[in-house]
Coordinates of C-alpha atoms and ligand atoms in Angstrom, one line a residue:
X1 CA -11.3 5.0 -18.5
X2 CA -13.7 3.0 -16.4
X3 CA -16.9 4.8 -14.2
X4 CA -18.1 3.6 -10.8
X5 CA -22.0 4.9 -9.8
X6 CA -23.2 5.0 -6.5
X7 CA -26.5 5.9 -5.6
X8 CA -26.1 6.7 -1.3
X9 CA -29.5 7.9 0.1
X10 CA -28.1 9.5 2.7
X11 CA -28.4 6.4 5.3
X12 CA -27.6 3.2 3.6
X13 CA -26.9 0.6 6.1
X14 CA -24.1 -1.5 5.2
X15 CA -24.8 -5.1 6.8
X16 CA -23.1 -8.4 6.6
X17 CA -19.7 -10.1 6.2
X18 CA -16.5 -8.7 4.3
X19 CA -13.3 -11.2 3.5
X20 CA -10.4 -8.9 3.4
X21 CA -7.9 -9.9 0.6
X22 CA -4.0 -10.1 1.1
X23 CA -2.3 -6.5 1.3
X24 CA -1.0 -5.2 -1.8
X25 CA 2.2 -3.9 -0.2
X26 CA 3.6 -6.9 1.2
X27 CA 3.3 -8.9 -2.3
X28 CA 5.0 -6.4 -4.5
X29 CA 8.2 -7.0 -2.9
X30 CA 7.6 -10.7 -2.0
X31 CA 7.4 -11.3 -6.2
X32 CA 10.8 -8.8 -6.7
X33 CA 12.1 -11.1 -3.8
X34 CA 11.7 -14.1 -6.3
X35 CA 15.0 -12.3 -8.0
X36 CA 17.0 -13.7 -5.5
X37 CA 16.9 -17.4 -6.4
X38 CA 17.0 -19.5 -9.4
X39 CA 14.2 -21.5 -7.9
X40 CA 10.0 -21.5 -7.8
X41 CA 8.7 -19.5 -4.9
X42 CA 5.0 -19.9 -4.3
X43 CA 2.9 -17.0 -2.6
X44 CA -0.2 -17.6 -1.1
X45 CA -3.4 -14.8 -0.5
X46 CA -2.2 -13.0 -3.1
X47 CA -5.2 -10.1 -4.0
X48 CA -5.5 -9.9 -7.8
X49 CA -5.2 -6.0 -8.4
X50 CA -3.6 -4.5 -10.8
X51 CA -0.3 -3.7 -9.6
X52 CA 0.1 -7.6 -9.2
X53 CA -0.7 -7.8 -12.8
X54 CA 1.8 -4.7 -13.5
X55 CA 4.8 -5.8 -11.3
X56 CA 4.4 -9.2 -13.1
X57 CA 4.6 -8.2 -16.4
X58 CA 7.6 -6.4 -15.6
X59 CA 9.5 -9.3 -13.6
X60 CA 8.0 -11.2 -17.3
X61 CA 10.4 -9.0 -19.4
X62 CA 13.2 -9.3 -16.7
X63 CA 13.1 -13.4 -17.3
X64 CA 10.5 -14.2 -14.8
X65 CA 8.1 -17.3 -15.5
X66 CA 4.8 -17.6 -13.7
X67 CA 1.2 -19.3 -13.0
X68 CA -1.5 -17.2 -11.1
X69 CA -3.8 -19.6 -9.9
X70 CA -7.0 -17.6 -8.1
X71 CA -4.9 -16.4 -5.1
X72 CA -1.5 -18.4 -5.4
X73 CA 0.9 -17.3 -7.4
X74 CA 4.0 -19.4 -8.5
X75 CA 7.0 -17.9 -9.6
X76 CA 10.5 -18.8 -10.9
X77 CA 13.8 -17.0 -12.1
X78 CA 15.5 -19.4 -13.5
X79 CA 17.7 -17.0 -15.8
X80 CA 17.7 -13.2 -15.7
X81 CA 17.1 -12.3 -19.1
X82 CA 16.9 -8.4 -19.0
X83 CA 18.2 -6.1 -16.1
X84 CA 15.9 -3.5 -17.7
X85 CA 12.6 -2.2 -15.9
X86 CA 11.2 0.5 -18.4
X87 CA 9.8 3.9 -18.3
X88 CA 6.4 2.5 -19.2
X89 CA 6.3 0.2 -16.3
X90 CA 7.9 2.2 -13.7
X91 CA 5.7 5.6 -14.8
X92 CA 2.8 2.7 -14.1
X93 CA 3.7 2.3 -11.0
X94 CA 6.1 3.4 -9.0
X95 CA 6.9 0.2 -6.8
X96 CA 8.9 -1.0 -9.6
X97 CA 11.5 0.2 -8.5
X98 CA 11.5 -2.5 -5.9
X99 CA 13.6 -4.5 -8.3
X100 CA 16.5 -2.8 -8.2
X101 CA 17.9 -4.2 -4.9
X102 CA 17.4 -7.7 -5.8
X103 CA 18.5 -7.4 -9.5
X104 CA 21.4 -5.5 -8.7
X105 CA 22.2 -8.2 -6.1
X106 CA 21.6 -11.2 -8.1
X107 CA 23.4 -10.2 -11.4
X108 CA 25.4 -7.4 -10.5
X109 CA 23.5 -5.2 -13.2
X110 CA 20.3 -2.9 -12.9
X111 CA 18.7 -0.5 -15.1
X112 CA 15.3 1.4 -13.5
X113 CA 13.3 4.4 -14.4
X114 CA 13.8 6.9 -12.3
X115 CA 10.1 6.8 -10.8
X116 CA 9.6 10.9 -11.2
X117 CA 6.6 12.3 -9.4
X118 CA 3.0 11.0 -9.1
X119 CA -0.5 12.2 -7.7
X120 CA 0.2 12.5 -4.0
X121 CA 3.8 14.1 -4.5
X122 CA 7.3 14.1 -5.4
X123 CA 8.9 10.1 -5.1
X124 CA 12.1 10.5 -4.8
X125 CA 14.8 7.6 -4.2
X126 CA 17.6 9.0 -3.0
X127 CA 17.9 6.8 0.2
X128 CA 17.6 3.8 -1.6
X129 CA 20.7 4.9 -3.4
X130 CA 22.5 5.9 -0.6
X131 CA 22.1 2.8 0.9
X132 CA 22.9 0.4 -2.0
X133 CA 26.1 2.9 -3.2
X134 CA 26.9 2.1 0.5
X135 CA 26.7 -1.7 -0.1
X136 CA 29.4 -0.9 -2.9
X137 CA 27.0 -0.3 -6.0
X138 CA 28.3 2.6 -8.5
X139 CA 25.2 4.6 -9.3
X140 CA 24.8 6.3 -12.5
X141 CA 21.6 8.4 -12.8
X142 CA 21.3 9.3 -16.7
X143 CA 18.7 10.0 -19.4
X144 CA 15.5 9.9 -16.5
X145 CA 17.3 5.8 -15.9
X146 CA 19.3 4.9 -12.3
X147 CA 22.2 2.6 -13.9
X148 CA 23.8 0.3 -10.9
X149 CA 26.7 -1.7 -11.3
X150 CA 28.1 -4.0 -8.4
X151 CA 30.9 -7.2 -8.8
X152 CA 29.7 -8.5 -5.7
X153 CA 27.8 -6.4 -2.7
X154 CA 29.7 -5.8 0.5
X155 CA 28.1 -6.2 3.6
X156 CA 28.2 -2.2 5.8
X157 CA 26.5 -0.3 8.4
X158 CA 23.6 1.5 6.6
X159 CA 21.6 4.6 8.9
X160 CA 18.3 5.6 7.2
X161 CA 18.0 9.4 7.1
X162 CA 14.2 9.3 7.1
X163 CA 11.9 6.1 7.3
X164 CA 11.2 4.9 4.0
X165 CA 9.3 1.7 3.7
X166 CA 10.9 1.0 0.4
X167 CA 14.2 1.8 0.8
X168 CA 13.7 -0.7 4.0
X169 CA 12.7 -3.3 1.4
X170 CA 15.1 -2.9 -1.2
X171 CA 18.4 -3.3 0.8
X172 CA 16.9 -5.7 2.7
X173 CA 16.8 -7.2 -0.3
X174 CA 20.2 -6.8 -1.7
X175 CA 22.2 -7.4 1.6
X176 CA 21.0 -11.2 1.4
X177 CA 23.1 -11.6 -1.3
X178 CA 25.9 -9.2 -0.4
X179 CA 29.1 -10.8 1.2
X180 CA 29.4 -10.5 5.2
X181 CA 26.5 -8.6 7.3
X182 CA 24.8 -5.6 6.6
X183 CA 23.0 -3.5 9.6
X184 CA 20.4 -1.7 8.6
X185 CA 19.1 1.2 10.8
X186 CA 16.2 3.5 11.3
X187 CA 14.4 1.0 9.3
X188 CA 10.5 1.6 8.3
X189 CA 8.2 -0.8 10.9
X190 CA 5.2 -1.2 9.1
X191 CA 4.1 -5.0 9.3
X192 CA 4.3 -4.9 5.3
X193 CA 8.2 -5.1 6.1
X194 CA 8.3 -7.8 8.7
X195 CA 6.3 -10.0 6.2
X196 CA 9.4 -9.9 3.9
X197 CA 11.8 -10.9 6.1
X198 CA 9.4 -14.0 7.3
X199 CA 9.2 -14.5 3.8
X200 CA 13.7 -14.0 2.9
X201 CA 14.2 -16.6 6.0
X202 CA 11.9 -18.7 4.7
X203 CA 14.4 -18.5 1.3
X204 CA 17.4 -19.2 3.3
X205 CA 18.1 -15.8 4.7
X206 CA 19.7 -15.0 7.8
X207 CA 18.0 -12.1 9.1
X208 CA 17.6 -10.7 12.9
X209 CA 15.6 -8.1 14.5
X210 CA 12.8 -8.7 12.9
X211 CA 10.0 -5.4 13.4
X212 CA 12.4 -3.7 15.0
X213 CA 14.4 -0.3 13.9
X214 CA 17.9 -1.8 13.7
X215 CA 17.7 -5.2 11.0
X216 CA 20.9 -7.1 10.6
X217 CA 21.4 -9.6 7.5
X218 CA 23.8 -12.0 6.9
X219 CA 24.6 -12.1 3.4
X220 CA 24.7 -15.6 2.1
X221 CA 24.8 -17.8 -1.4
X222 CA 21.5 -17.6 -3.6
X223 CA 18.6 -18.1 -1.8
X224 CA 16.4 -21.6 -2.2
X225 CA 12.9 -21.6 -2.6
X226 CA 10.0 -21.4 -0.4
X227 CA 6.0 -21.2 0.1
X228 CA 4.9 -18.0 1.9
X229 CA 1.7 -16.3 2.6
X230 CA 0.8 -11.9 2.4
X231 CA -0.8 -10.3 5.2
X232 CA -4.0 -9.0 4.9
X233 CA -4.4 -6.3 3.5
X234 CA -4.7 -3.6 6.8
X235 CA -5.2 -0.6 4.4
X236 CA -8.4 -2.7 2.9
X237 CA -9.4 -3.5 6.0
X238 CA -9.4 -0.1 7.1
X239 CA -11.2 1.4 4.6
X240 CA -13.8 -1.2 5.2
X241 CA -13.9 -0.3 8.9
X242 CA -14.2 3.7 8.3
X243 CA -17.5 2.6 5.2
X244 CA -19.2 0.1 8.5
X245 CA -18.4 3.9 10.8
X246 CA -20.1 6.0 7.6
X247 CA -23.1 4.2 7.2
X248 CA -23.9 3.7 11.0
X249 CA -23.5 -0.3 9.2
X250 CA -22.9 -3.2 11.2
X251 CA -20.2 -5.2 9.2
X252 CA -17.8 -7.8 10.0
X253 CA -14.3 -7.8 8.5
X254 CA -12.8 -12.0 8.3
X255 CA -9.3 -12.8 7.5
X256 CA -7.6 -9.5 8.9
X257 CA -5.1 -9.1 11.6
X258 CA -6.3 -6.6 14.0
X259 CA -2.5 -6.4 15.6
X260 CA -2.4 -4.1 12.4
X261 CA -4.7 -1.8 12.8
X262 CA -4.2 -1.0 16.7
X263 CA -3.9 2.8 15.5
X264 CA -6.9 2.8 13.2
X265 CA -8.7 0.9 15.5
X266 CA -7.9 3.5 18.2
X267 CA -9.0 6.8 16.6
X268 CA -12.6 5.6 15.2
X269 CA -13.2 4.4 18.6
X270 CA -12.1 7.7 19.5
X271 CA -15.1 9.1 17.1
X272 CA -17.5 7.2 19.1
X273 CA -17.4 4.1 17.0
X274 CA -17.9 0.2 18.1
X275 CA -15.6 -1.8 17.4
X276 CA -15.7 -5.2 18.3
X277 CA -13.0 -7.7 18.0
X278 CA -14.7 -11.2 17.4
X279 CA -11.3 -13.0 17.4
X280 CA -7.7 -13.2 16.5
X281 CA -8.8 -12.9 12.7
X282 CA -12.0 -10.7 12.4
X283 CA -13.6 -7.4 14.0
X284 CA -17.0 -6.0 14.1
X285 CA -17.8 -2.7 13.5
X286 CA -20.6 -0.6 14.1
X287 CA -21.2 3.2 13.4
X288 CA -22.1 5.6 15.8
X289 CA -25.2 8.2 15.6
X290 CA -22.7 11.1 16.6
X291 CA -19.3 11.2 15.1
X292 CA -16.7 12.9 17.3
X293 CA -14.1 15.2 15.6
X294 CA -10.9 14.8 16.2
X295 CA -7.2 15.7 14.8
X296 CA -4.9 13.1 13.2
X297 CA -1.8 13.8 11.8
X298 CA -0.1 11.0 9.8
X299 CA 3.2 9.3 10.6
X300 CA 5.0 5.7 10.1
X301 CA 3.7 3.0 11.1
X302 CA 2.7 2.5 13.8
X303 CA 1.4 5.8 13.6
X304 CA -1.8 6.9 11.8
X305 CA -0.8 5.3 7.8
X306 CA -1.2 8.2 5.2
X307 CA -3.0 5.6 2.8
X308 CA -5.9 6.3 5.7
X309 CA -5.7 9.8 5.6
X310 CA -8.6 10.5 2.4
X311 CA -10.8 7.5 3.9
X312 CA -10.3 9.3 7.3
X313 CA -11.2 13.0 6.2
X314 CA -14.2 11.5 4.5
X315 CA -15.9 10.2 8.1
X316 CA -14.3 13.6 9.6
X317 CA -17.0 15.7 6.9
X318 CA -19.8 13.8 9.0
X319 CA -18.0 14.3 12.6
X320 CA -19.7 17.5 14.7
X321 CA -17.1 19.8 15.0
X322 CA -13.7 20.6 13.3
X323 CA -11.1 18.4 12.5
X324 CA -7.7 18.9 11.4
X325 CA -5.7 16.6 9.8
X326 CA -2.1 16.9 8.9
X327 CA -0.2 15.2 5.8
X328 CA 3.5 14.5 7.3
X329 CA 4.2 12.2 4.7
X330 CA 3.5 12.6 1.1
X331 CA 3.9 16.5 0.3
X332 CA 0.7 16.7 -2.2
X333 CA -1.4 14.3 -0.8
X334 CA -4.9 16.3 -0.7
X335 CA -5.9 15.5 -4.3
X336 CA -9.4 14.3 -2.9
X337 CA -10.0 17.1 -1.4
X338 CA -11.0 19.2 -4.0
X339 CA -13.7 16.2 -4.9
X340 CA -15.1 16.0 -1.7
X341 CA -15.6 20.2 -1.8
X342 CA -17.9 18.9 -5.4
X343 CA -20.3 16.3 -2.8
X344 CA -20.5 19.4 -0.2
X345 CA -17.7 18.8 2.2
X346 CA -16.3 21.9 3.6
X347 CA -12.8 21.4 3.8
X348 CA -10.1 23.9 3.9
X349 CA -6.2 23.3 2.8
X350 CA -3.7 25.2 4.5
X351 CA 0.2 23.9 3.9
X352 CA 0.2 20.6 5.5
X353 CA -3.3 20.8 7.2
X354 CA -6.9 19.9 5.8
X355 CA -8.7 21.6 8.2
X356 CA -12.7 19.6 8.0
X357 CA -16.0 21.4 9.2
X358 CA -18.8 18.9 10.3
X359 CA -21.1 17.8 10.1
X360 CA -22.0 18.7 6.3
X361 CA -24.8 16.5 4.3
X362 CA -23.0 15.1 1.1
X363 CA -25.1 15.5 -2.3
X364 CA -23.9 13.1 -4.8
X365 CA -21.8 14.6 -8.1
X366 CA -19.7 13.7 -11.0
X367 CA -16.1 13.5 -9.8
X368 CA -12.8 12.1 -10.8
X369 CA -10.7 9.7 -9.3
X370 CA -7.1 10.7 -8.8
X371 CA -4.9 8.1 -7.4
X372 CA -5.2 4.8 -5.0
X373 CA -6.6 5.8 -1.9
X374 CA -8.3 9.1 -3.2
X375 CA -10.6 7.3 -5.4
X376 CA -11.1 5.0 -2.3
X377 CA -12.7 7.7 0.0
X378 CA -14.5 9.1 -3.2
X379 CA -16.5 5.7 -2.9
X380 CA -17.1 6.2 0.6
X381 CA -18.4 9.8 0.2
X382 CA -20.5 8.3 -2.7
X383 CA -22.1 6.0 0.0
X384 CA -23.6 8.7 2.1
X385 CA -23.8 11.6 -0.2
X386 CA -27.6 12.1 -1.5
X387 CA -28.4 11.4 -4.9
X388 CA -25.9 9.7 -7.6
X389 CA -22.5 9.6 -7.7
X390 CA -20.2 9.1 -10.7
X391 CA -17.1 7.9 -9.9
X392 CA -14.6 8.5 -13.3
X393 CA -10.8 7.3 -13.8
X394 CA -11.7 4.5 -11.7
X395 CA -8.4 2.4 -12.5
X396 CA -6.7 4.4 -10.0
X397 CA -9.1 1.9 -7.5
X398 CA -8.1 -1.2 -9.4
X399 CA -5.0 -0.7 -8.4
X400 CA -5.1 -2.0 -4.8
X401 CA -8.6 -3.3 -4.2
X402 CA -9.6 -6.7 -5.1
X403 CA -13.4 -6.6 -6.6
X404 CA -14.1 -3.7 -3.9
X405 CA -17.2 -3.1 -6.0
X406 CA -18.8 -6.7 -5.8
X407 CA -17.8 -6.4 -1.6
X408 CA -19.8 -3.6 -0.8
X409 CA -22.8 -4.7 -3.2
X410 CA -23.1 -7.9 -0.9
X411 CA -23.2 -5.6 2.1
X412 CA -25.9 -3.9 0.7
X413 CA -24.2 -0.8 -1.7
X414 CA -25.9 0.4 -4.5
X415 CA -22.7 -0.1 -6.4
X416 CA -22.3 -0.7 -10.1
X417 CA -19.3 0.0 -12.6
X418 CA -20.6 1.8 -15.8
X419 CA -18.7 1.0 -18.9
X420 CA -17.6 4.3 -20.4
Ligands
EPZ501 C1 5.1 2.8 0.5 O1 5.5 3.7 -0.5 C2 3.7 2.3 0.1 N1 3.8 1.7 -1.3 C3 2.8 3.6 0.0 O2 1.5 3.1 -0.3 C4 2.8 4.2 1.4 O3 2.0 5.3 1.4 C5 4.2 4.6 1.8 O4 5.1 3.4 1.8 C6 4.3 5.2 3.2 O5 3.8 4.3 4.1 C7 4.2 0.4 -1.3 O6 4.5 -0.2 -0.4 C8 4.2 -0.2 -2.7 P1 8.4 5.7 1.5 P2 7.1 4.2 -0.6 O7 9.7 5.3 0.8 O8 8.0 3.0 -0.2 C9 10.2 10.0 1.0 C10 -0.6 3.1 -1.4 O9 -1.5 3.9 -1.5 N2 11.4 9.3 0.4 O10 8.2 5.1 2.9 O11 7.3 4.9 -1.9 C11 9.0 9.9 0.1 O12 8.9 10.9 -0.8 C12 0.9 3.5 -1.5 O13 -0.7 1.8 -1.2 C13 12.5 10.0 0.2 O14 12.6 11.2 0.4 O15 7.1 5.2 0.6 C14 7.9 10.1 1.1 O16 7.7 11.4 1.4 C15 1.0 5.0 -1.7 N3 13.6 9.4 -0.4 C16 8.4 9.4 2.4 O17 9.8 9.4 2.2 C17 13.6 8.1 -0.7 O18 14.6 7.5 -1.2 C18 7.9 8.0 2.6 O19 8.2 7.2 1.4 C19 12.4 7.3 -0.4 C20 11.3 8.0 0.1

């Protein structure tokens, strides 16, 4: 497994310019969306992490064909070949199950993993389903596989119990084929979902309400292809922000959509930091020599995102003051914690709560990466915290930032990955 070192004296100043890659969660389903069609769809500002290279290996064995050219990424299904998606790949990452909708819709026949349980808490995917037994599927769930069988999808009313950004993105996915409309309510309203349905209308789609709670689709024959770019990434972007707050830097972030990141945006301004917005596609952002503490407690979008809530308890260590911060998403979602506790954080878990005590001086340490965004804020404690820190298991980063290592070098980061 693969090592990060940092060496943070305590006040690096992170300077310069940062090009924000395309978001992560907006490709994976815009490549399982390629299952709807028999034709090449071409995706633009794709970032080139390691769950692109997962989920493609996986639509590979399903009978997917494909060219990865720097950020563009063409794909075709001409034939399904498999309806499989294995343990292996699903165990690897849990978005895999984002094929389900679209293979079940486009051959009738599905067989996923069950995606079991991960770092940051149980996965379950009950609501997606709910939702696709509602569209007429019969489910089996045998041997750790969900077996889905469907003549033809029928068009229904479908309420969400709880938001669920997948489940969003999977019957979205399956009601374009289904016959007649489906209405799909409670739906999840990050900007990750609104990007697919851009991207399903661009395919031939016929899809209204667009960002809103209550999506209705009109089924229709296979879909045709079409050109489309991802979003930034607004989770990168961010992270980025909360590292320029950290180091008291003075960084600007290009190719982002602020619109995203209203929330973010909000509660670091909160903290006493400058942020700047230059134009409709890049911010400035400066830190502040006092950080304010404050509470956040996470919640859909366009709430506070959860995959901000380890980059956010990081800056809270150097805010004056306690801060709580409450986990309403994921139920095991503190991993990082008890990494940040080895730099000198002093940080208290109670239930739901991290409860944070600044301001506290970080030494660096040997710690271990855990999942995505953990292994994110460990980088960003490894900015600040005095001394050296090694970062190991450092996959779990390559998993949803693109060359995050060679970004903050530029800005000044004494950054380097150590082979093991
Ligand atoms: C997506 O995961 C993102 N992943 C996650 O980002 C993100 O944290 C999450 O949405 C919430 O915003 C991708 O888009 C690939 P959910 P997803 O279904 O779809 C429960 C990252 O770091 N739930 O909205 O799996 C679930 O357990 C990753 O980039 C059910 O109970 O999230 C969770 O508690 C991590 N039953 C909550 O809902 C279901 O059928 C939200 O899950 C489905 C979900």
């Amino acid at each position: 497994m693969g090592k990060i070192k940092i060496t943070g004296d305590g006040h690096p100043l992170l300077d310069g310019k940062v090009q924000i890659s395309g978001a992560k969660n907006a490709v994976l389903p815009a490549i399982t969306a390629s299952l709807l069609t028999s034709e090449k769809i071409r995706l633009e500002n794709i970032p080139l992490v390691k769950d692109v290279y997962t989920i493609l290996t996986l639509m590979k064995g399903l009978g997917a064909e494909y060219t990865l050219d720097k950020n563009s990424l063409s794909i075709q299904v001409k034939r399904i070949l498999s309806q499989e998606a294995s343990y292996e790949l699903v165990q690897a990452m849990r978005a895999s199950i984002l094929v389900l909708g679209p293979l079940l819709a486009r051959k009738g026949k599905a067989i996923v993993a069950l995606p079991g349980g991960c770092a940051i808490g149980s996965r379950p995917i009950d609501l997606h389903i709910q939702g696709l037994e509602k569209l007429g599927a019969s489910i089996q769930l045998e041997h750790g596989y969900i077996r889905a069988e469907a003549s033809k999808l029928q068009g229904t009313e479908i309420e969400f119990e709880r938001k669920t950004v997948g489940g969003t993105e999977n019957l979205l996915m399956a009601a374009c084929l289904a016959k007649g409309e489906t209405v799909l309510k409670n739906c999840s309203l990050e900007p990750e979902i609104s990007n697919l349905c851009e991207f399903l209308v661009k395919m031939g789609a016929q899809i209204e309400g667009i960002g809103e709670e209550t999506i209705r689709v009109k089924g229709s024959d296979p879909l045709h292809g079409a050109t489309h770019e991802i979003i930034p990434d607004r989770i990168e972007a961010g992270t980025f922000l909360v590292a320029g707050a950290l180091t008291y830097g003075n960084l600007t972030l290009t190719h982002i959509q602020p619109q995203h990141l209203l929330t973010i945006i909000e509660k670091l301004k909160y903290s006493g930091v400058k942020i700047e917005k230059l134009n409709n596609r890049s911010l400035r952002v400066q830190g502040a020599p006092k950080i304010k503490s404050q509470d956040i407690t996470t919640s859909p979008y366009p709430g506070f995102p959860t995959d901000m809530q380890a980059q956010f308890t990081v800056l809270m260590t150097q805010a004056e003051g306690t801060s709580i911060i409450t986990e309403t998403i994921f139920n095991r979602r503190f991993s990082h914690i008890n990494e940040l506790l080895r730099l000198g954080a002093n940080i208290e878990v109670s239930g739901d709560k991290a409860i944070v005590k600044g301001k506290t001086l970080l030494s660096g340490a040997e710690t271990r990466a855990t999942d995505l965004r953990a292994s994110a804020s460990l980088v960003l404690a490894g900015l600040i915290a005095q001394g050296e820190t090694i970062i190991n298991d450092v996959e779990h980063l390559d998993r949803g930032y693109e060359k995050l290592e060679a970004k903050l070098k530029t800005l000044g980061a004494q950054i380097e990955r150590v082979s093991t």
